[in-house]
PDB file of C-alpha atoms in Angstrom:
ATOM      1  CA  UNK A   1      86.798  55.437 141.519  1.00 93.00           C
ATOM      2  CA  UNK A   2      87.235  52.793 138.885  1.00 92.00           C
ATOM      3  CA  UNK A   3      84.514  50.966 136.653  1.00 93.00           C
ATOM      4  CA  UNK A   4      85.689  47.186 136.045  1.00 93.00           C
ATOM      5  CA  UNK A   5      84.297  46.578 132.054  1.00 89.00           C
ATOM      6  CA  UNK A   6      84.506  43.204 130.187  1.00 90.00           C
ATOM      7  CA  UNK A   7      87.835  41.593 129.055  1.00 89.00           C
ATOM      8  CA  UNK A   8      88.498  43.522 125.474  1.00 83.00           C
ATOM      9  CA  UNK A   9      90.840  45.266 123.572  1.00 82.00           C
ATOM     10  CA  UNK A  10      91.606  48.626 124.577  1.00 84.00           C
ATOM     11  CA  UNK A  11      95.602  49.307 124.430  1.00 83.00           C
ATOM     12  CA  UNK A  12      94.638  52.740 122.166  1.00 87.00           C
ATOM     13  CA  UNK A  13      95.299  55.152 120.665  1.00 89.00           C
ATOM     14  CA  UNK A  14      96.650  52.592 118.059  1.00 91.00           C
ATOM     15  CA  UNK A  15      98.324  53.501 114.684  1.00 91.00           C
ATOM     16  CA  UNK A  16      96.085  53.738 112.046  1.00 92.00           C
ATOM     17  CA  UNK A  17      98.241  52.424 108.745  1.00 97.00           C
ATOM     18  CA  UNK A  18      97.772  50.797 105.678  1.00 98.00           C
ATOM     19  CA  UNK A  19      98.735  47.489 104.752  1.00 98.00           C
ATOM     20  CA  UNK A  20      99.881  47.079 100.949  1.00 98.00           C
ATOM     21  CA  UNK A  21      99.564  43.277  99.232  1.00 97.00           C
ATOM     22  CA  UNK A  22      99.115  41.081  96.192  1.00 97.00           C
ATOM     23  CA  UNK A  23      98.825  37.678  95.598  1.00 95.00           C
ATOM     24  CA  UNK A  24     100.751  35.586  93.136  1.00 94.00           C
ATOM     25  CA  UNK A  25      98.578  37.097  89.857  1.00 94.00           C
ATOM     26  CA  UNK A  26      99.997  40.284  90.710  1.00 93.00           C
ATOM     27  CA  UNK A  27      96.008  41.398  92.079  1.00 94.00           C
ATOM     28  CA  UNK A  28      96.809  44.174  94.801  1.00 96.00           C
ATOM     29  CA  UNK A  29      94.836  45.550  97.410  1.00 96.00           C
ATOM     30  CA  UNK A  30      95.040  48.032 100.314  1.00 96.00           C
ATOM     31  CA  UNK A  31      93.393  47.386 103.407  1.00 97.00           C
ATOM     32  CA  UNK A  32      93.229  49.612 107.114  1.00 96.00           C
ATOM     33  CA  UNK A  33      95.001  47.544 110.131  1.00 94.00           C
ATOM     34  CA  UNK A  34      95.084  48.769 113.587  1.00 88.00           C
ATOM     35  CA  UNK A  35      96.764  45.631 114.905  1.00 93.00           C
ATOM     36  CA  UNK A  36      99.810  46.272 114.151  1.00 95.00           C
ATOM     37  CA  UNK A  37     103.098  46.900 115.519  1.00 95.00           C
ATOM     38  CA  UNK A  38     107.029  46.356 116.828  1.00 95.00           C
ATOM     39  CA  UNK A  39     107.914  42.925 118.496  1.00 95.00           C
ATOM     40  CA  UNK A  40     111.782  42.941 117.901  1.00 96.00           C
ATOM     41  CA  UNK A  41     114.775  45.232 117.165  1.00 96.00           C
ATOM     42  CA  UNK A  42     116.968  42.242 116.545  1.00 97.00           C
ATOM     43  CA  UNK A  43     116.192  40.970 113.652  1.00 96.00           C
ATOM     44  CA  UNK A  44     113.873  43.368 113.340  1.00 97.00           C
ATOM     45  CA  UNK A  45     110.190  42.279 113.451  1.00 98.00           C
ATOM     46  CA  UNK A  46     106.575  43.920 112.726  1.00 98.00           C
ATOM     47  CA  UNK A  47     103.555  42.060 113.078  1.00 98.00           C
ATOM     48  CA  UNK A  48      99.654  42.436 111.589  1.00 98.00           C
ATOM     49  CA  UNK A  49      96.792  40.766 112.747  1.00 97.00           C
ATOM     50  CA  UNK A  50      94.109  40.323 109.959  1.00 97.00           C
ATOM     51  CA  UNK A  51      90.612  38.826 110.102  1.00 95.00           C
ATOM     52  CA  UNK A  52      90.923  35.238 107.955  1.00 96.00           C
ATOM     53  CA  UNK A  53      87.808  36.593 105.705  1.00 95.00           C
ATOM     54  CA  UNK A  54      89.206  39.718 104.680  1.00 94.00           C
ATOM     55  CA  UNK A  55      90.051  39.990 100.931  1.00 94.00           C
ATOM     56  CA  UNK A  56      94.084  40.617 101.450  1.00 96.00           C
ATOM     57  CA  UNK A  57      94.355  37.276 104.145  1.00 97.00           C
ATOM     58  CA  UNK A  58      94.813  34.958 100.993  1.00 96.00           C
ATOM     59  CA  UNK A  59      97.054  37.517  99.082  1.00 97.00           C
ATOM     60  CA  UNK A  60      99.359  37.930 102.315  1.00 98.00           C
ATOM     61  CA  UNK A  61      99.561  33.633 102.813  1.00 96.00           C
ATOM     62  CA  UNK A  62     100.170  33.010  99.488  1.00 95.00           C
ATOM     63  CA  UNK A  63     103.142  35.952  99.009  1.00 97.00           C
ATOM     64  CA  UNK A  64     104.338  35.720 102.662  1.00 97.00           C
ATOM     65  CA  UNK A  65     104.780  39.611 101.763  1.00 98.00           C
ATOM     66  CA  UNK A  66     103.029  42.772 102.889  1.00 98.00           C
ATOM     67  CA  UNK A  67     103.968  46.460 103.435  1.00 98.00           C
ATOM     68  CA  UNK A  68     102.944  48.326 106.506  1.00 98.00           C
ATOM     69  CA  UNK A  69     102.784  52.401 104.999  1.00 98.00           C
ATOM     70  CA  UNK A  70     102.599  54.894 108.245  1.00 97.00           C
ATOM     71  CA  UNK A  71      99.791  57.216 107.611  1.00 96.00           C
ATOM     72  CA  UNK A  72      98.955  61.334 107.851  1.00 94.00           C
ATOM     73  CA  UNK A  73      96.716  64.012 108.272  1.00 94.00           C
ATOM     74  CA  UNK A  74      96.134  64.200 104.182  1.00 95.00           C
ATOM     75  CA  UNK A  75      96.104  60.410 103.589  1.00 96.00           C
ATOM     76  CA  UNK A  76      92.672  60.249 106.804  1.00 95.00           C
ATOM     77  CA  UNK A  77      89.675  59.543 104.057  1.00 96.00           C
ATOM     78  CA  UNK A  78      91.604  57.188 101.985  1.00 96.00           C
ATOM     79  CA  UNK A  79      92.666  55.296 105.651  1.00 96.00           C
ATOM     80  CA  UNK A  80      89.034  55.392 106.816  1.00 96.00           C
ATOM     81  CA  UNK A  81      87.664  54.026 102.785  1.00 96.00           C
ATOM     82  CA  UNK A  82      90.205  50.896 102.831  1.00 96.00           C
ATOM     83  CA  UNK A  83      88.752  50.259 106.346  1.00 93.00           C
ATOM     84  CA  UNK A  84      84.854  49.973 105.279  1.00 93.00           C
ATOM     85  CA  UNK A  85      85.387  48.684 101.714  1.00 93.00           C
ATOM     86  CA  UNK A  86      86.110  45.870 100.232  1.00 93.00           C
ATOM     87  CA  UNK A  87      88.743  44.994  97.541  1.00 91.00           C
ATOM     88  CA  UNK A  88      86.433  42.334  95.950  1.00 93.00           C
ATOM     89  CA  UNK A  89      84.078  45.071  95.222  1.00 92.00           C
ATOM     90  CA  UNK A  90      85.945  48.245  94.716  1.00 93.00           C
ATOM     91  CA  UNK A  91      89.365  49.331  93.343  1.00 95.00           C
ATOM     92  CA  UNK A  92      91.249  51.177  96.152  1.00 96.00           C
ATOM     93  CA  UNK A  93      94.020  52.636  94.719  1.00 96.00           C
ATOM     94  CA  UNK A  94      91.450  54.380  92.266  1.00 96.00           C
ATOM     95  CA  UNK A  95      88.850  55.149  94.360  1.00 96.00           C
ATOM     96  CA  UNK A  96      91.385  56.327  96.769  1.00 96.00           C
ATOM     97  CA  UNK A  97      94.066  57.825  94.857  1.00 97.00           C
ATOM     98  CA  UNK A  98      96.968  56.589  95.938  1.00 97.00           C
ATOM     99  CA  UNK A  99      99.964  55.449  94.379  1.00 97.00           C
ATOM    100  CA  UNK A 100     101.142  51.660  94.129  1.00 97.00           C
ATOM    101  CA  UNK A 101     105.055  51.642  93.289  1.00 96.00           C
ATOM    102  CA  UNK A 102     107.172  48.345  93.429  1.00 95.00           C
ATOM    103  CA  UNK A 103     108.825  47.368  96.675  1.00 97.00           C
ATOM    104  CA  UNK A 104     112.317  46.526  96.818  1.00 96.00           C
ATOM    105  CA  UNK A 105     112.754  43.661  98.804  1.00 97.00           C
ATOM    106  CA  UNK A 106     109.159  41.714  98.675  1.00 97.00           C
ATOM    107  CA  UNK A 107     106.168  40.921  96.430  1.00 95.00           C
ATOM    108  CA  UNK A 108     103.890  43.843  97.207  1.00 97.00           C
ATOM    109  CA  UNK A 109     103.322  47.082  96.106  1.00 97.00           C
ATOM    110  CA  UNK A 110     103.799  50.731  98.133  1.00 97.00           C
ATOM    111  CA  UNK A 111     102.236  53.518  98.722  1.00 98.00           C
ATOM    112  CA  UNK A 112     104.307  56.837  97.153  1.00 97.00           C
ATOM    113  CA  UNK A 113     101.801  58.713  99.221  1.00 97.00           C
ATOM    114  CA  UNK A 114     102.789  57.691 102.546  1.00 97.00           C
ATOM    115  CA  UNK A 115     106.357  58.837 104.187  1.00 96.00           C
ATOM    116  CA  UNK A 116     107.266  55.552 105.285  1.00 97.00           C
ATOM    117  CA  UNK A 117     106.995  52.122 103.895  1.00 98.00           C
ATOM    118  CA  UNK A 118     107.706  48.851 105.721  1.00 98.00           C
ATOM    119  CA  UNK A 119     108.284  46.127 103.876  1.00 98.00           C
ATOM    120  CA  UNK A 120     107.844  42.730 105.468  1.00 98.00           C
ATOM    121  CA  UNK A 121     107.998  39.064 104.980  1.00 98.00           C
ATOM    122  CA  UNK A 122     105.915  36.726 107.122  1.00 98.00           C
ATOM    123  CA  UNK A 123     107.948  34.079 108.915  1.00 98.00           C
ATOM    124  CA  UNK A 124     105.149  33.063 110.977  1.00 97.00           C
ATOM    125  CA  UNK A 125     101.104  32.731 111.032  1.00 97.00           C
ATOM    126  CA  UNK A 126      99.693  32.395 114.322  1.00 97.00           C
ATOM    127  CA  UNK A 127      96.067  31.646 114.048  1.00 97.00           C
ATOM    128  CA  UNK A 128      94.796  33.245 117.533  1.00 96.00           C
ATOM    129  CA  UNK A 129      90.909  33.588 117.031  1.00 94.00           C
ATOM    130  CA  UNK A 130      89.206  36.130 115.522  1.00 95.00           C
ATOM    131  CA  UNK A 131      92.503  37.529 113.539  1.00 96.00           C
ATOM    132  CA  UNK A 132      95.469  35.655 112.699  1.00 97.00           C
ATOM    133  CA  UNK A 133      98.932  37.363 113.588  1.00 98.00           C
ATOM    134  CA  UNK A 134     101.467  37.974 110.619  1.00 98.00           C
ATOM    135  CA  UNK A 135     105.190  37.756 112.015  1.00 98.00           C
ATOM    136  CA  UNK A 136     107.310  39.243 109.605  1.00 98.00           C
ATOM    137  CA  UNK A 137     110.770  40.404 109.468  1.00 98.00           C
ATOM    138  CA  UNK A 138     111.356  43.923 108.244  1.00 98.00           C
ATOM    139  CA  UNK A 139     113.258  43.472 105.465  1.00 98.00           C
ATOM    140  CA  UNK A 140     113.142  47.449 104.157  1.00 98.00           C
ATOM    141  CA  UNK A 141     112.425  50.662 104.827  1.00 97.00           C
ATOM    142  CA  UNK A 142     111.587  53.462 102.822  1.00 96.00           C
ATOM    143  CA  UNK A 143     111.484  57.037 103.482  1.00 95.00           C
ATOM    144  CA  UNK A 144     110.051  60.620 101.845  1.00 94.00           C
ATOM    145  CA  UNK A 145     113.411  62.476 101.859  1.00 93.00           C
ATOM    146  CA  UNK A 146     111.787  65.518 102.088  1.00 92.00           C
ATOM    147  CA  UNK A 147     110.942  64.760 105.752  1.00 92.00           C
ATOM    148  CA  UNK A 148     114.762  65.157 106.973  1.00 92.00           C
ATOM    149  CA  UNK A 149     115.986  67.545 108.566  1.00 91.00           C
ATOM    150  CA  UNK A 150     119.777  69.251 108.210  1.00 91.00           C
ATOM    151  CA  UNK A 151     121.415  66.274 109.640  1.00 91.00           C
ATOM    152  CA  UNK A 152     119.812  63.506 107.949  1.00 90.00           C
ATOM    153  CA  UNK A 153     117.082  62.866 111.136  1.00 90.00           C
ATOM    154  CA  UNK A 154     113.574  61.905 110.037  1.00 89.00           C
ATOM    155  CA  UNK A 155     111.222  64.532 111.378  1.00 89.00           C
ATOM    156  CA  UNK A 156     107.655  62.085 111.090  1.00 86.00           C
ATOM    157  CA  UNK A 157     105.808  64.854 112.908  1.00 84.00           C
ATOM    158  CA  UNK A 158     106.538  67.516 109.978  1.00 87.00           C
ATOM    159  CA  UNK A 159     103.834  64.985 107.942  1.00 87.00           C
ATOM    160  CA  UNK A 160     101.113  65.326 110.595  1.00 91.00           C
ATOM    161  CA  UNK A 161     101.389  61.563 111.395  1.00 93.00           C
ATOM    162  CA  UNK A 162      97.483  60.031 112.547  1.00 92.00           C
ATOM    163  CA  UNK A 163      96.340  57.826 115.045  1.00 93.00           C
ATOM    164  CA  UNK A 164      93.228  55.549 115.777  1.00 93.00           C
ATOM    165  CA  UNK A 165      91.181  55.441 119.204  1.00 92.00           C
ATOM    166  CA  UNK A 166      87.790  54.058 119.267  1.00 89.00           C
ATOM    167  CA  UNK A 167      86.409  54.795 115.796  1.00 89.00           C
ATOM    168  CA  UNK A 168      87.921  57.813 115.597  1.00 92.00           C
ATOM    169  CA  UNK A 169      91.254  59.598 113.735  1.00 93.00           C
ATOM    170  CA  UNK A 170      93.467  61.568 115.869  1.00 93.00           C
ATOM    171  CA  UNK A 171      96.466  64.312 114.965  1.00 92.00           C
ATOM    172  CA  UNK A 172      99.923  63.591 116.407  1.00 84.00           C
ATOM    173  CA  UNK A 173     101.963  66.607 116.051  1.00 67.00           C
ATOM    174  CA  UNK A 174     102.536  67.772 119.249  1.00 74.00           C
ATOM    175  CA  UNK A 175     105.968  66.265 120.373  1.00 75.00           C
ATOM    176  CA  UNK A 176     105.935  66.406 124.446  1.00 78.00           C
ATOM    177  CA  UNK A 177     109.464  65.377 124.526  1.00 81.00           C
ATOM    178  CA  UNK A 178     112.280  63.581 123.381  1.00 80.00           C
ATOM    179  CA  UNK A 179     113.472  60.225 124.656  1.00 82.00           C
ATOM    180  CA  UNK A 180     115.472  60.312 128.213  1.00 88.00           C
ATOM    181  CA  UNK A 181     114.264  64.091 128.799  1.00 86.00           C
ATOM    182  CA  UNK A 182     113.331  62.915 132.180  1.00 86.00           C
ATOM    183  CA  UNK A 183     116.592  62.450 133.322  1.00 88.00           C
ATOM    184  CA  UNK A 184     118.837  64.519 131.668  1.00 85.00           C
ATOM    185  CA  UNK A 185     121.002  67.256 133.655  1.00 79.00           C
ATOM    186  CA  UNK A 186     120.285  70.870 132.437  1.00 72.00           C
ATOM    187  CA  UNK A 187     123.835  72.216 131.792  1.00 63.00           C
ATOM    188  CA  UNK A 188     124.994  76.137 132.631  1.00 56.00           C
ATOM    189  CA  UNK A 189     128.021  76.966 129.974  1.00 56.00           C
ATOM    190  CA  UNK A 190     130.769  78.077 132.815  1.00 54.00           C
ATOM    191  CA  UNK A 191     130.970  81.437 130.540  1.00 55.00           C
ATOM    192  CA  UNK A 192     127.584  82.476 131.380  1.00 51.00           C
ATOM    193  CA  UNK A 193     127.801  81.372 134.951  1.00 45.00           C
ATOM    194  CA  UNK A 194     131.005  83.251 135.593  1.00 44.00           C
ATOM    195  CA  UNK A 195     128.967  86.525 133.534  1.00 46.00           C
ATOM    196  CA  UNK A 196     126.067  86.628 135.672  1.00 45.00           C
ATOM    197  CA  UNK A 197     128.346  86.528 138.868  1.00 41.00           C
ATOM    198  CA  UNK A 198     130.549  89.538 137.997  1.00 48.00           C
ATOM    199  CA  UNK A 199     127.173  91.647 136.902  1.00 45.00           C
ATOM    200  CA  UNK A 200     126.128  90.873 140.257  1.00 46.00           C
ATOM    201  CA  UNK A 201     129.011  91.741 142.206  1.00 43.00           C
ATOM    202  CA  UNK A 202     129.582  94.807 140.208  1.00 45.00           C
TER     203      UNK A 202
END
């Protein structure tokens, strides 16, 4: 049986990450954004919706710069404090902490702390409602080293990554399975095959 609920939003869980700015004084700030996300692969785009009152709007509009930084398990309270403070009234890279490092491609600062930084400039302000969407091309990305593997592949789940669902934090370690598991043949080495038949027949 299904209840039928008011129109809202409620694609979750939602990645909980935080958005890195500064305007053209060279102010920064930090600021929680769970509307966020992929629209393209080619060029490839990123998008963040942000409330027109909220300290970082101006610094984003008058840059045309931000950087999305994916979030953990050990970044959770500073993620939660940039989402219920203020940058006119506190200093969030102090009261949180973190890191701000120079990106290399736009006019905002990045957080060391977190294993990946997006940087992005806006090529497009769509002013929807409540937030107004910031389409950006990603113009680089920067990853902890330490995170891969061997063979050079980024293993994100090693850092605990975090998700947000309803006012609350969520782990994402687990991995359930990698991409086209579904369908993938299991394969029998012909060596082992032609083993087991012989013990058999023995």
């Amino acid at each position: 049986m299904k209840e039928v609920w008011k129109p809202g939003n409620f694609i979750y869980p939602v990645p909980a990450v935080l958005v890195s700015c500064q305007d053209r004084e060279g102010r920064q700030n930090l600021f929680t954004a769970a509307w966020t996300g992929t629209v393209c692969t080619n060029p490839p785009m990123a998008y963040i919706s942000v409330r027109p009152e909220r300290y970082s709007y101006h610094m984003i509009r008058e840059t045309g710069a931000f950087v999305i930084n994916l979030t953990t398990k050990s970044m959770v309270r500073a993620v939660d404090y940039c989402g219920v403070r203020s940058g006119r009234d506190a200093d969030k890279w102090k009261e949180t902490h973190l890191t701000p490092a120079p990106a290399r491609e736009v006019e905002a600062p990045l957080i060391l702390e977190s294993p990946v930084n997006v940087e992005c400039r806006v090529t497009e302000v769509k002013e929807l409602g409540s937030h107004h969407m910031f389409l950006a091309e990603v113009k680089a990305i920067q990853v902890d080293a330490s995170l891969l593997d061997a063979k050079g592949k980024f293993r994100f789940d090693q850092a605990e990554p975090i998700a947000y669902s309803h006012g609350v934090y969520y782990g994402l370690a687990e991995a359930l399975g990698t991409f086209g598991y579904s369908i993938r043949k299991k394969t029998t080495k012909p060596g082992k095959t032609r083993k087991k038949i012989r013990k058999k027949s023995g």
